[in-house]
Amino acid sequence: MKKMKKRARLCIALALVLLVGLGYYVYELARDGGDWAAYPGNGDVYTNGYLGKGAIYDRNETLLMENTDTGVPYYNESYDIRTATLHAVGDAVGNISTGANRVFADKLVGYSFLTGTHSVTGNGRHLILTIDADTCAAANGALAGRNGTVGVYNYKTGEVLCMVSSPNYDPTDPPDLSGEDMDGAYYNKFISSTFVPGSIFKVITATAAIETLDGLDSYEYTCPEVISFGDAETDRITCPYGHGTQSFEDALANSCNCAFADITLKVGPSVLEEYTKKSGITGQYSLNGIKTAAGTFDFPSTDLALAWAGIGQYHDMVNPCAMMVYMGAIANGGVAVNPTLIKDVTFANGWDADFTFKPGKERLLEESTAEKLDSMLHNDVVATYGEDNFPGLDLCAKSGTAEVGDGNTPHSWFYGYIRNEDYPYAFVVLVENGGSGAAVAGDVANEVLQEMISKAPMD
Ligand SMILES: [Zn+2]
């Protein structure tokens, strides 16, 4: 009897192990099945080295790229669209690892959890991206050959409408890079890179201050132009000139380094670290599975280094997409909608072929904080950048001129959003070594947004 009980227990234990293993396999199949099927070594999907993949379109169903059975893809006829959407679409050989043709190969092949790679029509599928090809071309034109990135997304739906990374090239005539990356030509900087933020980080520092410091409404600070923490020239926080006596709101509009050093030291290293984490910029967003690069920071307890960290220098590194989403959260009353790149997947005959899930949302800051920042960011435009430079846009923004050392020209940043029910867009512009943030990146932002609001709202 005792022996039988023991055997029964053993059988149950074995059955359990089997069940758990099977469960794990099904979970992995559901999660990664598409990747397994689309793996280049999979001979069932690849015939003569060619993967039976479909075509990629923009949100208006403008053809961006079509895979053909010769293995040489057909691209959009416009050079401007081909170059501007290169990083979103990807190249024929997969050098751009985050391009849709490579990352979403499972969707294009027509892999499904239920039917595998069996295709009813014998054709690959149509992948419709959220981007607008004309806006991408306008953004690439505004960058005018300078290195950097432009991103715009709908902060209510999460759809990325514009995503351009420079340098780029014509995928029908790829340059010979011989394994050497041409200043990051294979990288989608919007998604995969991090950069020194400079003053655009002050918005995060301001968030921490608003939520944790008392008496900010009556904050008054007289900018001394220079604060010395030691005898050496490098031991100083400086402003280009004395900003005079300022409120908290003035300090952001003037981007006063001395005032933000004062505010940063009042907030302290652990709180600033906590709020940086809460802002989402040290995490990774997943754009239908494409992960953004995580921002990295150091918040030391020494005053000088901490002050610089609060000003967006020191060891601060941020990802452009994550910064754009933070602006989207402010526009959205504190709630960030996760960015997405896939609008739809259809069979060649137009029938729906995929479930589209609503993107996740996350509260990054309190609603009252978002309201306060909204008014401060609008004041930046009125008081400093000039509303006339952004005609017809009810703009909220912050610029950044990020010192990158070694005597190089600073990076130029501009990010923000427009307050418009029909055009709920948040954006980020980075021009590497561009110089002044508001003047250079601000101009690019204006050009792109003007193009966008001149057209009917994107549905
Ligand atoms: Zn100042």
Coordinates of C-alpha atoms and ligand atoms in Angstrom, one line a residue:
M1 CA 0.0 0.0 0.0
K2 CA 2.8 2.3 1.1
K3 CA 4.7 1.5 -2.1
M4 CA 1.7 2.2 -4.3
K5 CA 1.1 5.6 -2.7
K6 CA 4.8 6.4 -3.3
R7 CA 4.5 5.4 -7.0
A8 CA 1.2 7.4 -7.4
R9 CA 3.0 10.5 -6.1
L10 CA 5.9 10.0 -8.4
C11 CA 3.5 9.7 -11.4
I12 CA 1.7 12.9 -10.4
A13 CA 5.0 14.7 -10.0
L14 CA 6.1 13.5 -13.5
A15 CA 2.8 14.6 -15.0
L16 CA 3.2 18.0 -13.4
V17 CA 6.7 18.4 -14.8
L18 CA 5.4 17.5 -18.2
L19 CA 2.5 19.9 -18.0
V20 CA 4.7 22.8 -16.8
G21 CA 7.1 22.1 -19.7
L22 CA 4.3 22.0 -22.2
G23 CA 2.8 25.2 -20.8
Y24 CA 6.2 26.9 -21.1
Y25 CA 6.6 25.7 -24.7
V26 CA 3.1 27.0 -25.7
Y27 CA 4.0 30.3 -24.0
E28 CA 7.3 30.6 -25.9
L29 CA 5.6 29.5 -29.2
A30 CA 3.0 32.3 -28.8
R31 CA 5.6 34.8 -27.9
D32 CA 8.4 33.9 -30.3
G33 CA 6.8 31.7 -32.9
G34 CA 6.9 34.4 -35.5
D35 CA 10.6 35.0 -35.0
W36 CA 11.3 31.2 -35.3
A37 CA 9.3 31.0 -38.5
A38 CA 10.9 34.1 -40.0
Y39 CA 14.4 33.0 -39.0
P40 CA 16.6 33.0 -42.2
G41 CA 17.7 29.4 -41.6
N42 CA 14.2 28.2 -41.9
G43 CA 14.1 26.4 -45.3
D44 CA 10.3 26.1 -45.4
V45 CA 9.8 29.8 -45.6
Y46 CA 12.9 30.6 -47.6
T47 CA 13.1 29.4 -51.1
N48 CA 16.5 29.9 -52.8
G49 CA 17.4 32.3 -50.0
Y50 CA 14.4 34.4 -50.6
L51 CA 11.8 34.9 -47.9
G52 CA 8.2 35.0 -49.2
K53 CA 7.5 38.3 -47.7
G54 CA 4.9 40.9 -48.6
A55 CA 5.0 44.7 -48.8
I56 CA 5.3 47.7 -46.4
Y57 CA 3.1 50.7 -46.6
D58 CA 2.8 54.0 -44.8
R59 CA -0.4 55.0 -42.9
N60 CA -2.0 56.3 -46.2
E61 CA -1.1 53.0 -47.9
T62 CA 1.6 54.6 -50.0
L63 CA 3.9 51.7 -50.9
L64 CA 7.3 52.1 -49.2
M65 CA 8.8 48.7 -50.1
E66 CA 7.7 45.5 -51.7
N67 CA 9.6 42.2 -51.5
T68 CA 9.9 40.5 -54.8
D69 CA 10.7 36.9 -55.8
T70 CA 14.0 38.0 -57.3
G71 CA 15.2 39.0 -53.8
V72 CA 15.7 42.6 -54.9
P73 CA 13.0 44.7 -53.2
Y74 CA 11.0 47.3 -55.0
Y75 CA 11.0 50.7 -53.2
N76 CA 8.9 53.9 -53.5
E77 CA 9.8 55.9 -56.6
S78 CA 10.6 59.1 -54.7
Y79 CA 14.2 59.5 -53.6
D80 CA 13.0 61.8 -50.8
I81 CA 10.6 59.1 -49.4
R82 CA 13.1 56.3 -49.9
T83 CA 15.9 58.0 -47.9
A84 CA 13.5 59.5 -45.2
T85 CA 11.8 56.2 -44.5
L86 CA 15.0 54.1 -44.7
H87 CA 15.3 53.4 -41.0
A88 CA 11.6 52.7 -40.5
V89 CA 11.5 50.3 -43.5
G90 CA 14.9 48.8 -43.5
D91 CA 17.3 47.8 -46.2
A92 CA 17.3 44.6 -48.4
V93 CA 20.2 42.9 -46.6
G94 CA 19.1 43.7 -43.0
N95 CA 22.0 46.0 -42.0
I96 CA 19.4 48.2 -40.3
S97 CA 18.5 45.8 -37.5
T98 CA 15.4 47.8 -36.4
G99 CA 13.9 48.2 -39.9
A100 CA 10.4 46.9 -40.3
N101 CA 11.4 44.5 -43.1
R102 CA 13.6 42.7 -40.7
V103 CA 11.9 43.1 -37.3
F104 CA 8.4 42.5 -38.5
A105 CA 9.4 39.7 -40.9
D106 CA 6.9 37.4 -39.1
K107 CA 4.0 39.7 -40.0
L108 CA 5.2 40.0 -43.7
V109 CA 5.6 36.3 -44.1
G110 CA 2.2 35.8 -42.8
Y111 CA 3.1 33.7 -39.8
S112 CA 0.2 33.0 -37.5
F113 CA 0.1 31.2 -34.1
L114 CA -2.8 29.1 -35.4
T115 CA -1.9 28.4 -39.0
G116 CA 1.9 28.7 -38.9
T117 CA 3.3 29.9 -42.2
H118 CA 0.4 28.5 -44.2
S119 CA -0.8 31.3 -46.5
V120 CA -4.3 31.1 -47.9
T121 CA -3.5 33.3 -50.8
G122 CA 0.1 32.2 -51.5
N123 CA 1.3 35.8 -51.0
G124 CA 3.0 37.6 -48.2
R125 CA 1.1 40.1 -46.2
H126 CA 0.8 43.8 -46.2
L127 CA 2.3 45.7 -43.3
I128 CA 0.9 49.1 -42.8
L129 CA 3.0 51.4 -40.6
T130 CA 1.8 54.3 -38.6
I131 CA 4.3 56.8 -40.2
D132 CA 3.3 59.3 -42.8
A133 CA 5.9 59.2 -45.7
D134 CA 5.4 62.8 -46.7
T135 CA 6.0 64.1 -43.2
C136 CA 9.1 61.9 -42.9
A137 CA 10.3 63.4 -46.2
A138 CA 9.6 66.9 -44.9
A139 CA 11.6 66.2 -41.7
N140 CA 14.5 64.7 -43.6
G141 CA 14.5 67.8 -45.8
A142 CA 14.5 70.1 -42.7
L143 CA 17.5 68.2 -41.3
A144 CA 19.2 69.1 -44.6
G145 CA 21.9 66.5 -44.4
R146 CA 22.8 67.3 -40.8
N147 CA 23.1 64.3 -38.4
G148 CA 20.3 63.8 -35.9
T149 CA 16.7 62.6 -35.6
V150 CA 13.1 63.9 -35.8
G151 CA 10.2 62.1 -34.2
V152 CA 6.5 63.0 -33.9
Y153 CA 3.8 61.0 -32.4
N154 CA 0.1 61.3 -31.6
Y155 CA 0.0 61.5 -27.8
K156 CA -3.5 60.2 -27.6
T157 CA -3.2 57.1 -29.8
G158 CA 0.5 56.4 -29.5
E159 CA 1.0 56.2 -33.3
V160 CA 4.4 57.4 -34.4
L161 CA 3.7 59.6 -37.4
C162 CA 7.2 60.7 -38.3
M163 CA 10.5 59.0 -37.5
V164 CA 13.7 60.0 -39.4
S165 CA 17.3 59.3 -38.6
S166 CA 20.2 60.9 -40.3
P167 CA 22.6 60.1 -41.9
N168 CA 20.5 58.0 -44.2
Y169 CA 20.9 56.8 -47.8
D170 CA 19.0 55.6 -50.8
P171 CA 18.3 51.8 -50.3
T172 CA 18.2 51.2 -54.0
D173 CA 21.8 52.5 -54.2
P174 CA 23.4 51.7 -50.9
P175 CA 26.8 53.2 -50.2
D176 CA 29.8 51.0 -49.6
L177 CA 30.3 51.2 -45.9
S178 CA 32.6 48.1 -45.9
G179 CA 31.6 47.1 -42.4
E180 CA 32.4 50.6 -41.2
D181 CA 29.3 52.5 -40.0
M182 CA 29.0 55.9 -41.6
D183 CA 28.4 58.1 -38.5
G184 CA 25.7 55.6 -37.5
A185 CA 23.9 55.3 -40.9
Y186 CA 22.6 51.8 -39.8
Y187 CA 21.2 53.1 -36.5
N188 CA 17.8 54.5 -36.1
K189 CA 18.9 57.2 -33.6
F190 CA 15.3 57.9 -32.6
I191 CA 15.0 54.4 -31.2
S192 CA 18.5 52.9 -30.6
S193 CA 20.8 55.8 -29.5
T194 CA 21.3 58.0 -26.4
F195 CA 22.7 61.5 -26.3
V196 CA 23.6 64.2 -23.8
P197 CA 20.3 66.0 -23.1
G198 CA 21.6 69.4 -21.9
S199 CA 18.8 71.7 -20.8
I200 CA 15.9 69.6 -22.1
F201 CA 16.5 67.5 -18.9
K202 CA 15.5 70.6 -16.8
V203 CA 11.8 69.6 -17.4
I204 CA 12.5 66.4 -15.4
T205 CA 14.3 68.3 -12.7
A206 CA 11.3 70.8 -12.7
T207 CA 8.9 67.8 -12.3
A208 CA 10.8 66.6 -9.2
A209 CA 10.8 70.1 -7.8
I210 CA 7.1 70.7 -8.3
E211 CA 6.1 67.4 -6.7
T212 CA 8.5 67.5 -3.7
L213 CA 9.5 71.1 -2.8
D214 CA 7.3 73.5 -0.8
G215 CA 6.9 77.2 -1.7
L216 CA 7.8 77.0 -5.4
D217 CA 5.1 79.5 -6.2
S218 CA 6.9 82.1 -4.3
Y219 CA 10.4 80.9 -5.4
E220 CA 12.7 83.8 -6.1
Y221 CA 16.3 83.5 -7.2
T222 CA 18.8 86.1 -8.4
C223 CA 21.1 84.6 -11.0
P224 CA 24.8 85.4 -10.0
E225 CA 26.0 84.4 -13.5
V226 CA 28.6 82.2 -11.9
I227 CA 28.5 79.8 -8.9
S228 CA 31.9 78.6 -7.7
F229 CA 32.2 75.3 -5.9
G230 CA 36.0 75.5 -5.9
D231 CA 39.0 77.4 -7.2
A232 CA 39.4 75.7 -10.7
E233 CA 37.5 77.0 -13.7
T234 CA 35.8 73.6 -14.0
D235 CA 34.4 74.0 -10.5
R236 CA 31.9 76.5 -11.7
I237 CA 28.3 76.5 -12.9
T238 CA 27.8 79.4 -15.3
C239 CA 25.1 81.2 -17.2
P240 CA 25.8 83.2 -20.4
Y241 CA 24.9 86.3 -18.5
G242 CA 23.2 87.2 -15.2
H243 CA 19.5 86.5 -15.6
G244 CA 18.5 88.8 -12.8
T245 CA 15.8 88.0 -10.2
Q246 CA 13.5 85.2 -11.4
S247 CA 10.5 83.1 -10.5
F248 CA 10.6 79.3 -10.9
E249 CA 8.7 79.8 -14.2
D250 CA 11.3 82.4 -15.4
A251 CA 14.1 80.1 -14.5
L252 CA 12.8 77.4 -16.9
A253 CA 12.1 80.0 -19.7
N254 CA 15.6 81.5 -19.3
S255 CA 17.0 78.0 -18.9
C256 CA 19.0 79.5 -16.0
N257 CA 21.8 77.1 -15.1
C258 CA 22.4 78.8 -11.7
A259 CA 18.8 78.7 -10.7
F260 CA 18.6 75.0 -11.7
A261 CA 21.7 74.2 -9.8
D262 CA 20.0 75.8 -6.8
I263 CA 16.8 73.8 -7.4
T264 CA 18.7 70.5 -8.0
L265 CA 20.6 70.8 -4.7
K266 CA 17.3 71.5 -2.9
V267 CA 15.7 68.4 -4.5
G268 CA 18.8 66.2 -3.7
P269 CA 20.3 63.2 -5.4
S270 CA 17.9 60.4 -4.2
V271 CA 14.7 62.3 -5.1
L272 CA 16.2 63.4 -8.5
E273 CA 17.1 59.8 -9.2
E274 CA 13.6 58.6 -8.2
Y275 CA 11.9 61.1 -10.5
T276 CA 14.3 60.4 -13.4
K277 CA 13.2 56.8 -13.1
K278 CA 9.6 57.7 -12.8
S279 CA 9.7 59.8 -15.9
G280 CA 10.3 56.6 -17.9
I281 CA 13.5 57.7 -19.5
T282 CA 15.7 55.2 -17.8
G283 CA 13.4 52.3 -19.0
Q284 CA 12.8 51.0 -22.5
Y285 CA 9.7 51.5 -24.6
S286 CA 8.7 48.7 -26.8
L287 CA 7.4 49.8 -30.3
N288 CA 5.6 46.6 -31.2
G289 CA 8.7 44.8 -29.9
I290 CA 11.4 47.2 -31.0
K291 CA 13.0 48.4 -27.7
T292 CA 14.3 51.9 -27.2
A293 CA 17.7 52.5 -25.7
A294 CA 17.5 53.1 -21.9
G295 CA 18.8 56.5 -20.7
T296 CA 21.7 56.4 -18.1
F297 CA 22.5 58.7 -15.2
D298 CA 24.6 59.2 -12.2
F299 CA 23.4 61.3 -9.3
P300 CA 26.4 61.8 -7.0
S301 CA 26.2 63.5 -3.6
T302 CA 28.9 66.1 -4.4
D303 CA 27.2 69.4 -5.1
L304 CA 29.0 70.4 -8.3
A305 CA 28.5 67.1 -10.1
L306 CA 24.9 66.8 -8.9
A307 CA 24.1 70.4 -10.0
W308 CA 25.4 69.5 -13.5
A309 CA 23.4 66.3 -13.5
G310 CA 20.2 68.3 -12.8
I311 CA 21.1 70.7 -15.6
G312 CA 21.3 67.8 -18.1
Q313 CA 25.1 67.5 -18.3
Y314 CA 27.5 65.4 -16.2
H315 CA 26.9 61.7 -17.2
D316 CA 23.3 62.2 -18.3
M317 CA 22.4 60.3 -21.5
V318 CA 18.8 60.2 -22.9
N319 CA 17.0 58.5 -25.8
P320 CA 15.1 60.8 -28.1
C321 CA 11.9 58.7 -28.3
A322 CA 11.6 58.4 -24.5
M323 CA 12.0 62.2 -24.2
M324 CA 9.2 62.7 -26.8
V325 CA 6.9 60.4 -24.8
Y326 CA 7.6 62.4 -21.7
M327 CA 6.3 65.5 -23.5
G328 CA 3.3 63.5 -24.7
A329 CA 2.6 62.6 -21.0
I330 CA 2.6 66.2 -20.0
A331 CA 0.2 67.0 -22.9
N332 CA -2.0 64.2 -21.8
G333 CA -2.5 65.2 -18.2
G334 CA 0.4 63.1 -17.0
V335 CA -0.4 59.8 -18.7
A336 CA 2.0 58.5 -21.4
V337 CA 0.6 56.4 -24.2
N338 CA 3.2 53.8 -25.4
P339 CA 4.4 54.6 -28.9
T340 CA 3.5 52.2 -31.7
L341 CA 4.7 51.6 -35.3
I342 CA 2.2 49.1 -36.7
K343 CA -1.2 50.4 -37.9
D344 CA -2.4 47.2 -39.4
V345 CA -1.5 43.9 -41.1
T346 CA -3.7 42.7 -43.9
F347 CA -3.8 39.8 -46.4
A348 CA -2.9 40.8 -50.0
N349 CA -6.6 41.1 -50.7
G350 CA -7.0 43.7 -47.9
W351 CA -8.7 41.5 -45.3
D352 CA -7.5 42.0 -41.7
A353 CA -4.8 39.5 -40.9
D354 CA -3.7 40.4 -37.4
F355 CA -5.1 41.5 -34.1
T356 CA -4.2 45.1 -33.3
F357 CA -3.9 45.8 -29.6
K358 CA -4.4 49.1 -28.0
P359 CA -1.1 50.4 -26.7
G360 CA -0.5 50.5 -23.0
K361 CA -0.7 53.7 -20.9
E362 CA 1.2 54.7 -17.8
R363 CA 0.9 57.7 -15.5
L364 CA 4.4 59.4 -15.3
L365 CA 3.5 62.5 -13.4
E366 CA 0.6 63.9 -11.3
E367 CA -2.2 65.7 -13.3
S368 CA -1.7 68.9 -11.4
T369 CA 2.1 68.7 -12.2
A370 CA 1.3 68.2 -15.8
E371 CA -1.0 71.3 -15.8
K372 CA 1.7 73.4 -14.1
L373 CA 4.4 72.2 -16.6
D374 CA 2.0 72.8 -19.5
S375 CA 1.7 76.5 -18.5
M376 CA 5.5 76.8 -18.0
L377 CA 6.4 75.1 -21.3
H378 CA 4.0 77.5 -23.1
N379 CA 5.5 80.4 -21.3
D380 CA 9.0 79.2 -22.6
V381 CA 7.6 79.8 -26.2
V382 CA 6.0 83.2 -25.4
A383 CA 8.8 84.6 -23.3
T384 CA 11.9 83.1 -25.0
Y385 CA 11.5 81.3 -28.3
G386 CA 8.9 83.7 -29.8
E387 CA 5.4 82.7 -30.8
D388 CA 6.0 84.4 -34.2
N389 CA 8.6 81.7 -35.0
F390 CA 5.9 79.1 -34.6
P391 CA 2.9 80.7 -36.3
G392 CA -0.5 78.9 -35.8
L393 CA 1.0 76.4 -33.4
D394 CA -0.2 76.5 -29.8
L395 CA 3.2 75.3 -28.8
C396 CA 4.6 74.1 -25.5
A397 CA 8.4 73.4 -25.7
K398 CA 11.8 73.3 -24.1
S399 CA 15.1 73.7 -26.0
G400 CA 18.5 72.3 -25.1
T401 CA 22.0 73.2 -26.2
A402 CA 24.0 70.2 -24.9
E403 CA 27.7 70.5 -24.4
V404 CA 29.5 67.5 -25.8
G405 CA 33.1 68.4 -24.9
D406 CA 36.4 68.3 -26.9
G407 CA 35.6 71.7 -28.3
N408 CA 32.8 70.3 -30.5
T409 CA 29.7 72.4 -31.3
P410 CA 26.9 71.5 -28.9
H411 CA 24.0 69.3 -29.8
S412 CA 20.8 71.2 -30.6
W413 CA 17.6 69.9 -29.0
F414 CA 13.9 71.0 -29.2
Y415 CA 11.0 69.0 -27.9
G416 CA 7.4 69.6 -26.9
Y417 CA 3.9 69.4 -28.2
I418 CA 1.1 71.3 -29.8
R419 CA -2.2 71.9 -28.0
N420 CA -4.7 71.1 -30.7
E421 CA -7.6 68.6 -30.5
D422 CA -7.2 67.7 -34.2
Y423 CA -3.5 67.5 -34.1
P424 CA -2.4 66.1 -30.7
Y425 CA 1.2 65.8 -31.6
A426 CA 4.3 65.6 -29.4
F427 CA 7.7 65.8 -31.0
V428 CA 11.5 65.7 -30.5
V429 CA 14.2 67.1 -32.7
L430 CA 17.9 66.6 -32.3
V431 CA 20.5 68.1 -34.6
E432 CA 23.9 66.7 -33.6
N433 CA 26.5 69.5 -33.3
G434 CA 23.8 71.9 -34.5
G435 CA 24.5 74.7 -32.0
S436 CA 21.7 76.7 -30.4
G437 CA 18.7 74.5 -29.4
A438 CA 15.9 76.9 -30.0
A439 CA 17.3 78.4 -33.2
V440 CA 18.4 75.3 -35.0
A441 CA 16.3 72.3 -33.8
G442 CA 13.4 74.7 -33.1
D443 CA 13.4 75.7 -36.8
V444 CA 13.4 72.0 -37.9
A445 CA 10.4 71.4 -35.5
N446 CA 8.5 74.3 -36.9
E447 CA 9.0 73.2 -40.5
V448 CA 7.8 69.7 -39.8
L449 CA 4.8 70.8 -37.7
Q450 CA 3.7 73.4 -40.2
E451 CA 3.7 70.7 -42.9
M452 CA 1.6 68.5 -40.6
I453 CA -1.1 71.0 -39.7
S454 CA -1.4 72.2 -43.3
K455 CA -2.9 68.8 -44.1
A456 CA -6.1 67.2 -43.0
P457 CA -5.8 65.5 -39.5
M458 CA -4.4 62.0 -39.8
D459 CA -7.1 59.5 -38.8
Ligands
ZN1 ZN 21.2 82.3 -15.0

